[in-house]
C-alpha cells in the first residue's frame, strides 16, 4: 500500500464532515488494544480484617482444645 492510497473510502452517499469524524473516531478506538484494568489495591486496614487462611472461619466455630 502506498502512502498516497487512502486507508478507507466512502463508496455510497455523501457523508458530512461530522459523520466522517465519527467514523474515524470509531475506527481509532476499535484499533487500540484494550487496556488491562489496574489491579485493585487493598489497604492494610482492610487486609487486617481478613483471615490468614481461607478456612479460618470454619475453625472458629469448633470447640477449642485445652492446651
PDB file of N, CA and C in Angstrom:
ATOM      1  N   UNK A   1       0.851  -1.168   0.000  1.00  0.00           N
ATOM      2  CA  UNK A   1       0.000   0.000   0.000  1.00  0.00           C
ATOM      3  C   UNK A   1       0.895   1.230   0.000  1.00  0.00           C
ATOM      4  N   UNK A   2       0.619   2.160  -0.899  1.00  0.00           N
ATOM      5  CA  UNK A   2       1.442   3.363  -0.989  1.00  0.00           C
ATOM      6  C   UNK A   2       0.971   4.394   0.037  1.00  0.00           C
ATOM      7  N   UNK A   3       1.792   5.395   0.259  1.00  0.00           N
ATOM      8  CA  UNK A   3       1.461   6.438   1.237  1.00  0.00           C
ATOM      9  C   UNK A   3       0.305   7.313   0.754  1.00  0.00           C
ATOM     10  N   UNK A   4       0.088   7.375  -0.558  1.00  0.00           N
ATOM     11  CA  UNK A   4      -0.981   8.214  -1.106  1.00  0.00           C
ATOM     12  C   UNK A   4      -2.327   7.494  -1.149  1.00  0.00           C
ATOM     13  N   UNK A   5      -2.316   6.209  -0.993  1.00  0.00           N
ATOM     14  CA  UNK A   5      -3.555   5.430  -1.040  1.00  0.00           C
ATOM     15  C   UNK A   5      -4.316   5.597   0.277  1.00  0.00           C
ATOM     16  N   UNK A   6      -5.632   5.900   0.221  1.00  0.00           N
ATOM     17  CA  UNK A   6      -6.389   6.101   1.466  1.00  0.00           C
ATOM     18  C   UNK A   6      -6.580   4.784   2.225  1.00  0.00           C
ATOM     19  N   UNK A   7      -6.694   4.888   3.542  1.00  0.00           N
ATOM     20  CA  UNK A   7      -6.916   3.697   4.357  1.00  0.00           C
ATOM     21  C   UNK A   7      -8.336   3.172   4.209  1.00  0.00           C
ATOM     22  N   UNK A   8      -9.293   4.062   4.004  1.00  0.00           N
ATOM     23  CA  UNK A   8     -10.673   3.655   3.755  1.00  0.00           C
ATOM     24  C   UNK A   8     -11.305   4.695   2.840  1.00  0.00           C
ATOM     25  N   UNK A   9     -12.424   4.304   2.240  1.00  0.00           N
ATOM     26  CA  UNK A   9     -13.121   5.241   1.353  1.00  0.00           C
ATOM     27  C   UNK A   9     -14.620   5.027   1.468  1.00  0.00           C
ATOM     28  N   UNK A  10     -15.365   6.057   1.185  1.00  0.00           N
ATOM     29  CA  UNK A  10     -16.828   6.010   1.210  1.00  0.00           C
ATOM     30  C   UNK A  10     -17.283   5.602  -0.178  1.00  0.00           C
ATOM     31  N   UNK A  11     -18.062   4.502  -0.235  1.00  0.00           N
ATOM     32  CA  UNK A  11     -18.494   4.010  -1.548  1.00  0.00           C
ATOM     33  C   UNK A  11     -19.921   4.447  -1.895  1.00  0.00           C
ATOM     34  N   UNK A  12     -20.688   4.850  -0.912  1.00  0.00           N
ATOM     35  CA  UNK A  12     -22.046   5.333  -1.184  1.00  0.00           C
ATOM     36  C   UNK A  12     -22.352   6.525  -0.304  1.00  0.00           C
ATOM     37  N   UNK A  13     -23.155   7.412  -0.821  1.00  0.00           N
ATOM     38  CA  UNK A  13     -23.606   8.558  -0.049  1.00  0.00           C
ATOM     39  C   UNK A  13     -22.565   9.675  -0.025  1.00  0.00           C
ATOM     40  N   UNK A  14     -22.974  10.748   0.610  1.00  0.00           N
ATOM     41  CA  UNK A  14     -22.102  11.908   0.748  1.00  0.00           C
ATOM     42  C   UNK A  14     -22.080  12.271   2.225  1.00  0.00           C
ATOM     43  N   UNK A  15     -21.132  11.724   2.982  1.00  0.00           N
ATOM     44  CA  UNK A  15     -21.106  12.000   4.422  1.00  0.00           C
ATOM     45  C   UNK A  15     -20.655  13.430   4.718  1.00  0.00           C
ATOM     46  N   UNK A  16     -21.163  13.950   5.802  1.00  0.00           N
ATOM     47  CA  UNK A  16     -20.743  15.279   6.249  1.00  0.00           C
ATOM     48  C   UNK A  16     -19.402  15.147   6.957  1.00  0.00           C
ATOM     49  N   UNK A  17     -18.796  16.277   7.253  1.00  0.00           N
ATOM     50  CA  UNK A  17     -17.517  16.270   7.964  1.00  0.00           C
ATOM     51  C   UNK A  17     -17.681  15.638   9.346  1.00  0.00           C
ATOM     52  N   UNK A  18     -18.820  15.894  10.002  1.00  0.00           N
ATOM     53  CA  UNK A  18     -19.074  15.319  11.324  1.00  0.00           C
ATOM     54  C   UNK A  18     -19.222  13.802  11.250  1.00  0.00           C
ATOM     55  N   UNK A  19     -19.881  13.307  10.207  1.00  0.00           N
ATOM     56  CA  UNK A  19     -20.039  11.859  10.048  1.00  0.00           C
ATOM     57  C   UNK A  19     -18.697  11.184   9.770  1.00  0.00           C
ATOM     58  N   UNK A  20     -17.865  11.806   8.968  1.00  0.00           N
ATOM     59  CA  UNK A  20     -16.540  11.251   8.725  1.00  0.00           C
ATOM     60  C   UNK A  20     -15.689  11.269   9.996  1.00  0.00           C
ATOM     61  N   UNK A  21     -15.805  12.333  10.778  1.00  0.00           N
ATOM     62  CA  UNK A  21     -15.055  12.414  12.032  1.00  0.00           C
ATOM     63  C   UNK A  21     -15.510  11.320  12.987  1.00  0.00           C
ATOM     64  N   UNK A  22     -16.809  11.061  13.043  1.00  0.00           N
ATOM     65  CA  UNK A  22     -17.318   9.993  13.913  1.00  0.00           C
ATOM     66  C   UNK A  22     -16.817   8.632  13.433  1.00  0.00           C
ATOM     67  N   UNK A  23     -16.768   8.427  12.139  1.00  0.00           N
ATOM     68  CA  UNK A  23     -16.268   7.165  11.588  1.00  0.00           C
ATOM     69  C   UNK A  23     -14.790   6.972  11.919  1.00  0.00           C
ATOM     70  N   UNK A  24     -14.006   8.002  11.721  1.00  0.00           N
ATOM     71  CA  UNK A  24     -12.574   7.915  12.023  1.00  0.00           C
ATOM     72  C   UNK A  24     -12.374   7.673  13.514  1.00  0.00           C
ATOM     73  N   UNK A  25     -13.141   8.357  14.360  1.00  0.00           N
ATOM     74  CA  UNK A  25     -13.039   8.143  15.801  1.00  0.00           C
ATOM     75  C   UNK A  25     -13.367   6.714  16.188  1.00  0.00           C
ATOM     76  N   UNK A  26     -14.403   6.155  15.586  1.00  0.00           N
ATOM     77  CA  UNK A  26     -14.781   4.770  15.894  1.00  0.00           C
ATOM     78  C   UNK A  26     -13.699   3.795  15.444  1.00  0.00           C
ATOM     79  N   UNK A  27     -13.101   4.048  14.295  1.00  0.00           N
ATOM     80  CA  UNK A  27     -12.049   3.159  13.804  1.00  0.00           C
ATOM     81  C   UNK A  27     -10.826   3.242  14.707  1.00  0.00           C
ATOM     82  N   UNK A  28     -10.469   4.429  15.146  1.00  0.00           N
ATOM     83  CA  UNK A  28      -9.298   4.598  16.017  1.00  0.00           C
ATOM     84  C   UNK A  28      -9.525   3.889  17.353  1.00  0.00           C
ATOM     85  N   UNK A  29     -10.709   4.039  17.918  1.00  0.00           N
ATOM     86  CA  UNK A  29     -10.990   3.407  19.208  1.00  0.00           C
ATOM     87  C   UNK A  29     -10.973   1.888  19.077  1.00  0.00           C
ATOM     88  N   UNK A  30     -11.511   1.370  18.000  1.00  0.00           N
ATOM     89  CA  UNK A  30     -11.549  -0.091  17.814  1.00  0.00           C
ATOM     90  C   UNK A  30     -10.168  -0.666  17.525  1.00  0.00           C
ATOM     91  N   UNK A  31      -9.259   0.128  16.959  1.00  0.00           N
ATOM     92  CA  UNK A  31      -7.955  -0.396  16.593  1.00  0.00           C
ATOM     93  C   UNK A  31      -6.969  -0.401  17.755  1.00  0.00           C
ATOM     94  N   UNK A  32      -7.276   0.292  18.848  1.00  0.00           N
ATOM     95  CA  UNK A  32      -6.400   0.297  20.017  1.00  0.00           C
ATOM     96  C   UNK A  32      -6.547  -1.005  20.793  1.00  0.00           C
ATOM     97  N   UNK A  33      -5.454  -1.501  21.355  1.00  0.00           N
ATOM     98  CA  UNK A  33      -5.580  -2.688  22.207  1.00  0.00           C
ATOM     99  C   UNK A  33      -6.296  -2.315  23.503  1.00  0.00           C
ATOM    100  N   UNK A  34      -7.078  -3.234  23.996  1.00  0.00           N
ATOM    101  CA  UNK A  34      -7.812  -2.981  25.234  1.00  0.00           C
ATOM    102  C   UNK A  34      -6.823  -2.877  26.384  1.00  0.00           C
ATOM    103  N   UNK A  35      -6.966  -1.841  27.163  1.00  0.00           N
ATOM    104  CA  UNK A  35      -6.079  -1.649  28.310  1.00  0.00           C
ATOM    105  C   UNK A  35      -6.527  -2.570  29.440  1.00  0.00           C
ATOM    106  N   UNK A  36      -5.571  -3.219  30.042  1.00  0.00           N
ATOM    107  CA  UNK A  36      -5.881  -4.101  31.166  1.00  0.00           C
ATOM    108  C   UNK A  36      -6.271  -3.248  32.366  1.00  0.00           C
ATOM    109  N   UNK A  37      -7.310  -3.639  33.091  1.00  0.00           N
ATOM    110  CA  UNK A  37      -7.687  -2.848  34.257  1.00  0.00           C
ATOM    111  C   UNK A  37      -6.594  -2.899  35.314  1.00  0.00           C
ATOM    112  N   UNK A  38      -6.414  -1.796  35.982  1.00  0.00           N
ATOM    113  CA  UNK A  38      -5.401  -1.729  37.028  1.00  0.00           C
ATOM    114  C   UNK A  38      -5.810  -2.640  38.184  1.00  0.00           C
ATOM    115  N   UNK A  39      -4.875  -3.385  38.727  1.00  0.00           N
ATOM    116  CA  UNK A  39      -5.237  -4.258  39.846  1.00  0.00           C
ATOM    117  C   UNK A  39      -5.688  -3.424  41.043  1.00  0.00           C
ATOM    118  N   UNK A  40      -6.730  -3.897  41.664  1.00  0.00           N
ATOM    119  CA  UNK A  40      -7.262  -3.192  42.826  1.00  0.00           C
ATOM    120  C   UNK A  40      -6.313  -3.377  44.002  1.00  0.00           C
ATOM    121  N   UNK A  41      -5.907  -2.284  44.575  1.00  0.00           N
ATOM    122  CA  UNK A  41      -5.034  -2.376  45.737  1.00  0.00           C
ATOM    123  C   UNK A  41      -5.890  -2.361  46.995  1.00  0.00           C
ATOM    124  N   UNK A  42      -5.514  -3.173  47.933  1.00  0.00           N
ATOM    125  CA  UNK A  42      -6.243  -3.273  49.188  1.00  0.00           C
ATOM    126  C   UNK A  42      -5.418  -2.619  50.277  1.00  0.00           C
ATOM    127  N   UNK A  43      -6.064  -1.824  51.095  1.00  0.00           N
ATOM    128  CA  UNK A  43      -5.342  -1.142  52.159  1.00  0.00           C
ATOM    129  C   UNK A  43      -4.960  -2.130  53.256  1.00  0.00           C
ATOM    130  N   UNK A  44      -3.980  -1.753  54.040  1.00  0.00           N
ATOM    131  CA  UNK A  44      -3.540  -2.602  55.146  1.00  0.00           C
ATOM    132  C   UNK A  44      -4.676  -2.775  56.158  1.00  0.00           C
ATOM    133  N   UNK A  45      -5.487  -1.747  56.324  1.00  0.00           N
ATOM    134  CA  UNK A  45      -6.605  -1.832  57.260  1.00  0.00           C
ATOM    135  C   UNK A  45      -7.596  -2.905  56.815  1.00  0.00           C
ATOM    136  N   UNK A  46      -7.907  -2.965  55.528  1.00  0.00           N
ATOM    137  CA  UNK A  46      -8.844  -3.973  55.020  1.00  0.00           C
ATOM    138  C   UNK A  46      -8.231  -5.370  55.098  1.00  0.00           C
ATOM    139  N   UNK A  47      -6.933  -5.485  54.807  1.00  0.00           N
ATOM    140  CA  UNK A  47      -6.279  -6.792  54.882  1.00  0.00           C
ATOM    141  C   UNK A  47      -6.229  -7.314  56.314  1.00  0.00           C
ATOM    142  N   UNK A  48      -6.153  -6.427  57.282  1.00  0.00           N
ATOM    143  CA  UNK A  48      -6.040  -6.876  58.669  1.00  0.00           C
ATOM    144  C   UNK A  48      -7.309  -7.571  59.153  1.00  0.00           C
ATOM    145  N   UNK A  49      -8.435  -7.305  58.542  1.00  0.00           N
ATOM    146  CA  UNK A  49      -9.688  -7.929  58.948  1.00  0.00           C
ATOM    147  C   UNK A  49      -9.939  -9.264  58.297  1.00  0.00           C
ATOM    148  N   UNK A  50      -9.100  -9.631  57.361  1.00  0.00           N
ATOM    149  CA  UNK A  50      -9.282 -10.903  56.659  1.00  0.00           C
ATOM    150  C   UNK A  50      -8.581 -12.026  57.407  1.00  0.00           C
ATOM    151  N   UNK A  51      -9.136 -13.222  57.350  1.00  0.00           N
ATOM    152  CA  UNK A  51      -8.462 -14.347  57.997  1.00  0.00           C
ATOM    153  C   UNK A  51      -7.164 -14.691  57.270  1.00  0.00           C
ATOM    154  N   UNK A  52      -6.263 -15.308  58.012  1.00  0.00           N
ATOM    155  CA  UNK A  52      -4.959 -15.657  57.449  1.00  0.00           C
ATOM    156  C   UNK A  52      -5.082 -16.795  56.442  1.00  0.00           C
ATOM    157  N   UNK A  53      -5.968 -17.750  56.703  1.00  0.00           N
ATOM    158  CA  UNK A  53      -6.182 -18.874  55.793  1.00  0.00           C
ATOM    159  C   UNK A  53      -7.630 -18.859  55.333  1.00  0.00           C
ATOM    160  N   UNK A  54      -7.917 -19.476  54.203  1.00  0.00           N
ATOM    161  CA  UNK A  54      -9.293 -19.477  53.700  1.00  0.00           C
ATOM    162  C   UNK A  54     -10.286 -20.203  54.609  1.00  0.00           C
ATOM    163  N   UNK A  55      -9.848 -21.220  55.376  1.00  0.00           N
ATOM    164  CA  UNK A  55     -10.790 -21.998  56.188  1.00  0.00           C
ATOM    165  C   UNK A  55     -10.789 -21.568  57.658  1.00  0.00           C
ATOM    166  N   UNK A  56     -10.218 -20.445  57.989  1.00  0.00           N
ATOM    167  CA  UNK A  56     -10.145 -19.992  59.375  1.00  0.00           C
ATOM    168  C   UNK A  56     -11.534 -19.768  59.959  1.00  0.00           C
ATOM    169  N   UNK A  57     -12.467 -19.266  59.165  1.00  0.00           N
ATOM    170  CA  UNK A  57     -13.814 -19.012  59.673  1.00  0.00           C
ATOM    171  C   UNK A  57     -14.478 -20.314  60.126  1.00  0.00           C
ATOM    172  N   UNK A  58     -14.169 -21.425  59.447  1.00  0.00           N
ATOM    173  CA  UNK A  58     -14.753 -22.705  59.802  1.00  0.00           C
ATOM    174  C   UNK A  58     -14.169 -23.197  61.131  1.00  0.00           C
ATOM    175  N   UNK A  59     -12.874 -23.037  61.296  1.00  0.00           N
ATOM    176  CA  UNK A  59     -12.218 -23.477  62.532  1.00  0.00           C
ATOM    177  C   UNK A  59     -12.656 -22.638  63.721  1.00  0.00           C
ATOM    178  N   UNK A  60     -13.107 -21.425  63.485  1.00  0.00           N
ATOM    179  CA  UNK A  60     -13.508 -20.569  64.604  1.00  0.00           C
ATOM    180  C   UNK A  60     -14.782 -21.082  65.287  1.00  0.00           C
ATOM    181  N   UNK A  61     -15.561 -21.923  64.616  1.00  0.00           N
ATOM    182  CA  UNK A  61     -16.780 -22.458  65.208  1.00  0.00           C
ATOM    183  C   UNK A  61     -16.560 -23.761  65.958  1.00  0.00           C
ATOM    184  N   UNK A  62     -15.369 -24.327  65.869  1.00  0.00           N
ATOM    185  CA  UNK A  62     -15.073 -25.577  66.551  1.00  0.00           C
ATOM    186  C   UNK A  62     -14.692 -25.307  68.010  1.00  0.00           C
ATOM    187  N   UNK A  63     -14.957 -26.271  68.891  1.00  0.00           N
ATOM    188  CA  UNK A  63     -14.538 -26.074  70.284  1.00  0.00           C
ATOM    189  C   UNK A  63     -13.013 -26.029  70.384  1.00  0.00           C
ATOM    190  N   UNK A  64     -12.542 -25.204  71.283  1.00  0.00           N
ATOM    191  CA  UNK A  64     -11.095 -25.075  71.466  1.00  0.00           C
ATOM    192  C   UNK A  64     -10.593 -26.226  72.329  1.00  0.00           C
ATOM    193  N   UNK A  65      -9.452 -26.732  71.972  1.00  0.00           N
ATOM    194  CA  UNK A  65      -8.840 -27.815  72.744  1.00  0.00           C
ATOM    195  C   UNK A  65      -8.006 -27.201  73.879  1.00  0.00           C
ATOM    196  N   UNK A  66      -8.057 -27.796  75.054  1.00  0.00           N
ATOM    197  CA  UNK A  66      -7.229 -27.247  76.138  1.00  0.00           C
ATOM    198  C   UNK A  66      -5.751 -27.457  75.833  1.00  0.00           C
ATOM    199  N   UNK A  67      -4.948 -26.520  76.261  1.00  0.00           N
ATOM    200  CA  UNK A  67      -3.507 -26.590  75.997  1.00  0.00           C
ATOM    201  C   UNK A  67      -2.795 -27.294  77.092  1.00  0.00           C
TER     202      UNK A  67
END
